Tab-separated table of C-alpha atoms in Angstrom:
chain	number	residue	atom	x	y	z
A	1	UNK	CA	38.588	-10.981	-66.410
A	2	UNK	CA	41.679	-9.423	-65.205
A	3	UNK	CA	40.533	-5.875	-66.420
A	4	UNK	CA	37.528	-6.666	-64.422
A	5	UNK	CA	39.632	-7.145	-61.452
A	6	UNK	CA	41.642	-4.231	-61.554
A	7	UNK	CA	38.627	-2.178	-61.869
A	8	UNK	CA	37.104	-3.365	-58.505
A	9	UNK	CA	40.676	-3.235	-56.969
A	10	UNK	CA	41.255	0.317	-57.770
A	11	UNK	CA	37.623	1.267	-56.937
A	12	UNK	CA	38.622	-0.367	-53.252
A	13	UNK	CA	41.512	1.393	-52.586
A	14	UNK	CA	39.985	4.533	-54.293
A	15	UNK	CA	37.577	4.304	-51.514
A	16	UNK	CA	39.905	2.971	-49.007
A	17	UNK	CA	42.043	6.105	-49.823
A	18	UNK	CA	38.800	8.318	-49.378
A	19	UNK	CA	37.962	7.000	-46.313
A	20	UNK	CA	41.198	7.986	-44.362
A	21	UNK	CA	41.616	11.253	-46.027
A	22	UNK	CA	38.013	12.031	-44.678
A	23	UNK	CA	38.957	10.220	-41.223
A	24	UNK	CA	41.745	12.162	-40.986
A	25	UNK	CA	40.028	15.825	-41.907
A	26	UNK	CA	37.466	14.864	-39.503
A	27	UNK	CA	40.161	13.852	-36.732
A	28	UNK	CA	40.170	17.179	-35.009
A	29	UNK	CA	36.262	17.208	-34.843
A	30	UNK	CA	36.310	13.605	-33.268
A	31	UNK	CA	38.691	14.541	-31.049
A	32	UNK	CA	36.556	17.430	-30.471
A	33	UNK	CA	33.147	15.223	-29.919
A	34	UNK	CA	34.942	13.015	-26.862
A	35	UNK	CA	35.641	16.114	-25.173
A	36	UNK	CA	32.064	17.113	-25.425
A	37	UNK	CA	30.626	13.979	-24.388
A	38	UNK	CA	33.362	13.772	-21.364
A	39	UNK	CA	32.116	17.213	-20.789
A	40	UNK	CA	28.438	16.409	-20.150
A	41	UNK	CA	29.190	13.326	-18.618
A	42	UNK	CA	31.006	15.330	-15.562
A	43	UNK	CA	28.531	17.940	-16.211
A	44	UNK	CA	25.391	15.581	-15.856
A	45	UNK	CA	27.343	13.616	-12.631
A	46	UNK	CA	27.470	17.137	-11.363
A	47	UNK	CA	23.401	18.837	-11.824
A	48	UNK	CA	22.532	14.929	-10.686
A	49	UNK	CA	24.244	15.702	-7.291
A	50	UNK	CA	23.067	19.049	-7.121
A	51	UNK	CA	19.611	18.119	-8.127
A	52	UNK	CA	19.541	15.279	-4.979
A	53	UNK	CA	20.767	18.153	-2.234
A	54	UNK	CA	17.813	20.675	-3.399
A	55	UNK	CA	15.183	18.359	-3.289
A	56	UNK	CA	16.416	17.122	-0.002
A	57	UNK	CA	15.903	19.977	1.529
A	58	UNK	CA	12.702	20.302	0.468
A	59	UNK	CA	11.114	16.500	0.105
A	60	UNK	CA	11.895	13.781	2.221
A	61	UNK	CA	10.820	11.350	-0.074
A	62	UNK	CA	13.435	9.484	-1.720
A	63	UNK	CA	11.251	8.386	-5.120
A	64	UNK	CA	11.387	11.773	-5.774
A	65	UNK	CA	14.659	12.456	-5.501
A	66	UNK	CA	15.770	9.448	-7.186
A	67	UNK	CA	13.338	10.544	-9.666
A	68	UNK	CA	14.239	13.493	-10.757
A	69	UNK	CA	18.035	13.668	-10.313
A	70	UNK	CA	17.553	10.237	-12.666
A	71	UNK	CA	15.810	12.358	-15.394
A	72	UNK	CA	18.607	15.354	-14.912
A	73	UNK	CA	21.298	12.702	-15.671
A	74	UNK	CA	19.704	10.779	-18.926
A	75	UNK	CA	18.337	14.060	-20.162
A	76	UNK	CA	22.171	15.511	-20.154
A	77	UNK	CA	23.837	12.787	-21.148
A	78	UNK	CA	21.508	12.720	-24.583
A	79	UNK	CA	21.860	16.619	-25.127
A	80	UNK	CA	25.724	15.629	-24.749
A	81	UNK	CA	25.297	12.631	-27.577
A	82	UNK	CA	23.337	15.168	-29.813
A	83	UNK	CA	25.782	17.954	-29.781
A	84	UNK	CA	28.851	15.615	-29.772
A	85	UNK	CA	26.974	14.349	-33.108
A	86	UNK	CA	26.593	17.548	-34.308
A	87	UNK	CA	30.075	18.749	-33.987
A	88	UNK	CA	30.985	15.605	-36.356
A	89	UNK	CA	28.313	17.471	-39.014
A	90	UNK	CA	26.798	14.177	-38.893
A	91	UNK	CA	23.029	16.350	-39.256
A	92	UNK	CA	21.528	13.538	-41.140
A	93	UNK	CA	22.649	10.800	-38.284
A	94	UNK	CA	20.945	13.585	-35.807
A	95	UNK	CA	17.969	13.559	-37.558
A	96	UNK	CA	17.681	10.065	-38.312
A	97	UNK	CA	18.193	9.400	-34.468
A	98	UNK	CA	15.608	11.658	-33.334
A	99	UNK	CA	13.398	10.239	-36.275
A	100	UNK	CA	13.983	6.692	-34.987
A	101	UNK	CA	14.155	7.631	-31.227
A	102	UNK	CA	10.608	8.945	-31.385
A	103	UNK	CA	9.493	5.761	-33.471
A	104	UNK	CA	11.078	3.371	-31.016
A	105	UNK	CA	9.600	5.505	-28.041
A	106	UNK	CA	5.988	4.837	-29.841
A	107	UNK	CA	6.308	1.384	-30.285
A	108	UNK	CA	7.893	0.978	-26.608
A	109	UNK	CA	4.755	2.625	-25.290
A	110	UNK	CA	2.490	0.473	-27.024
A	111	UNK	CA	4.554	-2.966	-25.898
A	112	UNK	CA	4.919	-1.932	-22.365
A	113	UNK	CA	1.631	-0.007	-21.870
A	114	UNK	CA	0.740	-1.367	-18.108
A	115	UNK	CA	4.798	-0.804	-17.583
A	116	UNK	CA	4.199	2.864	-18.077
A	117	UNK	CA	1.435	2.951	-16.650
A	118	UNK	CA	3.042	1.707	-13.417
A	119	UNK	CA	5.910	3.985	-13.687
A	120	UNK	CA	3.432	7.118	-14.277
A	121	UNK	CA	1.464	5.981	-11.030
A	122	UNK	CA	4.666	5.620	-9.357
A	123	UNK	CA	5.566	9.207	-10.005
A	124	UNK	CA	1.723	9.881	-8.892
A	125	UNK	CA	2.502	8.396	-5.413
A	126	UNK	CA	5.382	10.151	-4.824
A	127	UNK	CA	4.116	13.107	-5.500
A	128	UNK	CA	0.423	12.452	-3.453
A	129	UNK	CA	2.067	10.575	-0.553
A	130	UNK	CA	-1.190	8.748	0.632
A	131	UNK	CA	0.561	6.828	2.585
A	132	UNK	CA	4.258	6.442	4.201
A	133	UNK	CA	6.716	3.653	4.832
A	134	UNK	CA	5.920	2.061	8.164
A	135	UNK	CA	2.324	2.962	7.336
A	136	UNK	CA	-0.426	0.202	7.932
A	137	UNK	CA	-3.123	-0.177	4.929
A	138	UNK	CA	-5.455	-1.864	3.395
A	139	UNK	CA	-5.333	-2.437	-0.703
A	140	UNK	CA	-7.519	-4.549	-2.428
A	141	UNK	CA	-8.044	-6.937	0.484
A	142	UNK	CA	-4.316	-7.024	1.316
A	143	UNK	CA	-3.607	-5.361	4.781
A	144	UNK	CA	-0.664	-4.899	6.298
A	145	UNK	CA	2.909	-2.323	6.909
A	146	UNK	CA	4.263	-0.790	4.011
A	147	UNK	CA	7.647	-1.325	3.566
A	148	UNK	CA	8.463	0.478	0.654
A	149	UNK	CA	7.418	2.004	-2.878
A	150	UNK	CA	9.426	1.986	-6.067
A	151	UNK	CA	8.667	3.256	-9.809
A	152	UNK	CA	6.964	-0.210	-10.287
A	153	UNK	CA	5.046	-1.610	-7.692
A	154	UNK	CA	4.082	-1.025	-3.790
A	155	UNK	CA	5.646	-3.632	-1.068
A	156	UNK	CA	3.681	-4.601	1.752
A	157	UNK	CA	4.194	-6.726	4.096
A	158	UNK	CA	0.841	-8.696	5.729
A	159	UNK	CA	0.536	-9.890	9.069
A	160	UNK	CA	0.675	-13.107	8.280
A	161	UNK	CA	4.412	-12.602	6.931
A	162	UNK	CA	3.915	-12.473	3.629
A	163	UNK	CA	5.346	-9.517	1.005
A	164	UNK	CA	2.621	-8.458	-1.440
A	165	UNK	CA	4.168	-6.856	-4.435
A	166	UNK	CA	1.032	-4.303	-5.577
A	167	UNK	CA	1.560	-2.115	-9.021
A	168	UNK	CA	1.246	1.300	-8.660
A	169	UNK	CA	-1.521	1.455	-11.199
A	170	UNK	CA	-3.487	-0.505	-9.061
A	171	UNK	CA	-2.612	0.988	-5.922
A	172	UNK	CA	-3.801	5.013	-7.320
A	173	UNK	CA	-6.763	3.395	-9.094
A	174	UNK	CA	-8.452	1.658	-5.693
A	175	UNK	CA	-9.530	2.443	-2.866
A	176	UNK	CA	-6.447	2.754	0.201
A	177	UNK	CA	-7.710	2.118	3.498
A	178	UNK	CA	-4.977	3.942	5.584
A	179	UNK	CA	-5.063	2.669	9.279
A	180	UNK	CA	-2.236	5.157	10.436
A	181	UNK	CA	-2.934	8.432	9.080
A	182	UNK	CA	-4.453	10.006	12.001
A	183	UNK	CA	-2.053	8.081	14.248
A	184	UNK	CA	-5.503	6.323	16.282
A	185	UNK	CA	-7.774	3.839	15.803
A	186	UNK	CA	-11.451	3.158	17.285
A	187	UNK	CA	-12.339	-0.491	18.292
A	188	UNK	CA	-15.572	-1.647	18.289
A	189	UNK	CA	-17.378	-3.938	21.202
A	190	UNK	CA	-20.751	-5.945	21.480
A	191	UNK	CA	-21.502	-7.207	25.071
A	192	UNK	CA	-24.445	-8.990	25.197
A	193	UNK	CA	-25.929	-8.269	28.953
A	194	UNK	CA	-28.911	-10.779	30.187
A	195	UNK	CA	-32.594	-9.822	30.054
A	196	UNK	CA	-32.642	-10.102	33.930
A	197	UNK	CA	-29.524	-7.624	34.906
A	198	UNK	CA	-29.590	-4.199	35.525
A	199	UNK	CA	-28.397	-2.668	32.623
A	200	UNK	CA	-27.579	0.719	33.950
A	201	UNK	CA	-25.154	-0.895	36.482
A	202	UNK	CA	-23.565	-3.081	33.987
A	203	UNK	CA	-23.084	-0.102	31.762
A	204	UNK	CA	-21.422	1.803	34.345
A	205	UNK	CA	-18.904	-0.669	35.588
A	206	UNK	CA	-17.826	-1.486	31.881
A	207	UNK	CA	-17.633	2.495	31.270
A	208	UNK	CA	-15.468	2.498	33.912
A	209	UNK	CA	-13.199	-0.538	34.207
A	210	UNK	CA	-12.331	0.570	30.072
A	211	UNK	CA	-11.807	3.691	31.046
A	212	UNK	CA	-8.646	2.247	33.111
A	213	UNK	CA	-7.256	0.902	30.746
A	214	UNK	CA	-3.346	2.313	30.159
A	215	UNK	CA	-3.517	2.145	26.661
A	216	UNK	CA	-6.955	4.093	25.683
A	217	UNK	CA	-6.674	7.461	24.652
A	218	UNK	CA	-7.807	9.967	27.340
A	219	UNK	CA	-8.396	12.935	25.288
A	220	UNK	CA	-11.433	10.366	23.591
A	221	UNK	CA	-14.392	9.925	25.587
A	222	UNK	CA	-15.159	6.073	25.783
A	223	UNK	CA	-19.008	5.487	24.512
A	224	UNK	CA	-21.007	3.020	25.569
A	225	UNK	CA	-24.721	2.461	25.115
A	226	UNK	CA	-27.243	-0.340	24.554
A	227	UNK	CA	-28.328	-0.646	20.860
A	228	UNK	CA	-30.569	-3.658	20.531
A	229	UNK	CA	-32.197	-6.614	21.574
A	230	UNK	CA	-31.163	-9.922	21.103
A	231	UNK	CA	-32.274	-13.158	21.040
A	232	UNK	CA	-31.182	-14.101	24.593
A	233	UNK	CA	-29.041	-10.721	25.875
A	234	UNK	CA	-29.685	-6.845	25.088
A	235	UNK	CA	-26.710	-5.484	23.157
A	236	UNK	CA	-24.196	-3.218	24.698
A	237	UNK	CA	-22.145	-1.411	21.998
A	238	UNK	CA	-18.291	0.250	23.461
A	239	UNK	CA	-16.424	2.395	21.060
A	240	UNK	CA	-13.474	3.542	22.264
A	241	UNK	CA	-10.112	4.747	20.450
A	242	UNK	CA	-6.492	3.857	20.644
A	243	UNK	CA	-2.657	4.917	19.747
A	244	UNK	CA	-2.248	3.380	16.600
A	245	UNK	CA	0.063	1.681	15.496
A	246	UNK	CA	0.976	1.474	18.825
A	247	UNK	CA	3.567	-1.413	20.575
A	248	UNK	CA	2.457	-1.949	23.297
A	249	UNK	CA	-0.188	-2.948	23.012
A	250	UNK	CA	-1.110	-3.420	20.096
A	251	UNK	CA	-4.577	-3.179	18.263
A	252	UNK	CA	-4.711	-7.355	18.663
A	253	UNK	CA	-3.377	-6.644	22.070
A	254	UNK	CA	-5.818	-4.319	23.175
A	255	UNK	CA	-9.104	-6.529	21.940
A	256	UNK	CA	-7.514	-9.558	23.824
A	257	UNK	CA	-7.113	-6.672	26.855
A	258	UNK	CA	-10.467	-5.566	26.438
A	259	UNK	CA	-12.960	-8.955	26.248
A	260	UNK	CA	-11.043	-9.955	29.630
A	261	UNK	CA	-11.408	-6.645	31.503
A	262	UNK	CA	-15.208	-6.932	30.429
A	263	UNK	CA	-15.568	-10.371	31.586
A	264	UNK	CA	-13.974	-9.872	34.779
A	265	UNK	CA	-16.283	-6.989	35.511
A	266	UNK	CA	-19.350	-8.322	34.802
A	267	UNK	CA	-17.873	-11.677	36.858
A	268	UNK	CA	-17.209	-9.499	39.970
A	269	UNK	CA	-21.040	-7.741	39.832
A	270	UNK	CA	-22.746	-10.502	39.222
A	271	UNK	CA	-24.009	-9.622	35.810
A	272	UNK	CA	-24.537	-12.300	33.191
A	273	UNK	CA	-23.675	-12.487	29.663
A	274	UNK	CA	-25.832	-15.313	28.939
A	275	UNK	CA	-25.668	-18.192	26.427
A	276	UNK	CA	-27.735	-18.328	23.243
A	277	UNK	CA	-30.923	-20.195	24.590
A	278	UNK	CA	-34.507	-21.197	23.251
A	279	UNK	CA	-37.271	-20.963	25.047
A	280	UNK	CA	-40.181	-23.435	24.309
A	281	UNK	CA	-43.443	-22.596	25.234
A	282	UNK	CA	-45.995	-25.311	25.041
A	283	UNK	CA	-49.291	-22.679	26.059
A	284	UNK	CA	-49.236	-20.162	23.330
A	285	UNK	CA	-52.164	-19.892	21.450
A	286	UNK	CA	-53.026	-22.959	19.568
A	287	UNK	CA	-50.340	-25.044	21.844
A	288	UNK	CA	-50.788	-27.127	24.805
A	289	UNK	CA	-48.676	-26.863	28.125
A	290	UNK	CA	-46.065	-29.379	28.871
A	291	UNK	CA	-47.439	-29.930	32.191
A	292	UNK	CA	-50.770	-31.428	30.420
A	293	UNK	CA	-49.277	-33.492	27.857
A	294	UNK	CA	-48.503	-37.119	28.891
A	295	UNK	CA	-45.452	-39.313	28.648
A	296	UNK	CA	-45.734	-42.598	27.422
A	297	UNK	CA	-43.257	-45.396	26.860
A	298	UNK	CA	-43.633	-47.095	22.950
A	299	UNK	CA	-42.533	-50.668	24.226
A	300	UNK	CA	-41.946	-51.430	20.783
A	301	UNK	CA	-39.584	-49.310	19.633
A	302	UNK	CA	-38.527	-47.590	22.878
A	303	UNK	CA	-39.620	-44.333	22.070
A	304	UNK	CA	-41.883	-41.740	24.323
A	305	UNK	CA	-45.311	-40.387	22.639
């Protein structure tokens, strides 16, 4: 028993002994190894600046930028980690490292698949640009002012106050209904002008109290003709286009604007927009004529035949 424990005690401080004779050959190299890593570290602070002034002066957009001098930085850094490793002649640890980082990249990519997938669409975006911040769109039924666009998702803000938080995936994969790329927007008018009206009048004094209007875009010609019939007025269609987005007024603005202006108009010429009506007539074929038919009082239950 005590032979036994000798044996393990001198094996102990056998290795004990090996261990700081190899720590201490290897002291100069460690030393070494935190120089390079505080090396790359200034070095990767450094291209990360740089990298953010050249692609300002060439991209405004800050996705990019914080993109890209992001990827400058890590990739650095792990070069630095690598080489620091390698001046320790730790080449098995290196290899084992790069062995498990691509393993654990793998496996990260198959846990967080709709993750990358956002952050790919992200860098998609960014580079596209479909739309700005401060832009007013439309995504999968959710419309309103874009206030911003990260690696993960895309912010907007409705008009009903609400933030919708949309991932980029799903942003690049539908349709984007952009309201303020061309910096305009048309709005579309019925009228309904009665049967009995002169309808090249009322089409001329609509033309021309819209035309008026402050807010309508002169370089646009206003357009309005009659398109159909319907059941109790024939259809006047206006198209015209506005600054959009635009404060003052705005595109709710402007409508409002617009049905009163066409109201008044048609108030101060005497032209009708009539009511939805139903006309009965009693003498078409097969019928009989009001005037014929006769009125009698049911004194039982109060009803007229």
């Amino acid at each position: 028993m005590t032979a036994d424990l000798q044996k393990s005690y001198d094996l102990l401080i056998g290795k004990l002994q090996n261990w700081g004779e190899t720590g201490i050959s290897m002291l100069p190299n460690l030393v070494v190894s935190v120089l390079v890593l505080l090396l790359f570290a200034y070095l990767a602070r450094v291209l990360r600046n740089v990298t953010n002034k050249l692609i300002s002066k060439t991209s405004w957009n800050d996705i990019i930028r914080n993109l890209l001098s992001t990827i400058v930085f890590v990739t650095v850094i792990i070069v630095g980690v690598f080489v620091a490793l390698g001046t320790l002649q730790l080449d098995k640890t290196v290899s084992s490292l790069l062995a498990g980082a691509g393993i654990v990249g793998l496996g990260l990519t198959l846990a967080f698949r709709e993750l990358a997938s956002d952050f790919i669409a992200g860098i998609t975006l960014a580079i596209r640009q479909p739309f700005k911040v401060g832009d007013v769109i439309e995504i999968q039924g959710h419309m309103g002012t874009v206030e911003g666009v990260n690696l993960r998702t895309t912010n907007v803000k409705t008009f009903q106050g609400q933030r919708v938080l949309i991932p980029n995936s799903e942003t690049v994969n539908n349709s984007i209904v952009n309201y303020s790329a061309f910096g305009r927007r048309r709005i579309d008018m019925d009228i309904g002008v009665s049967y009995g009206d002169d309808l090249r009048k009322a089409r001329e004094v609509i033309w021309k109290a819209i035309r008026e209007l402050p807010y309508v875009k002169s370089d646009e010609d206003v357009m309005a003709h009659f398109m159909k019939f319907g059941d109790s007025s024939i259809i006047l269609t206006l198209r015209l286009w506005i600054d959009f987005p635009v404060d003052n007024p705005g595109y709710l603005d402007a409508c409002n604007d617009m049905v009163i202006t066409v109201k008044e108009t048609l108030d101060a010429n005497d032209i009708t927009i009539p009511f939805p009506i139903r006309t009965l007539d009693f003498g078409a074929k097969g019928g009989e004529k009001l005037s014929d038919m006769e009125l009698s009082l049911d004194g039982n239950n109060g009803h007229y035949n």
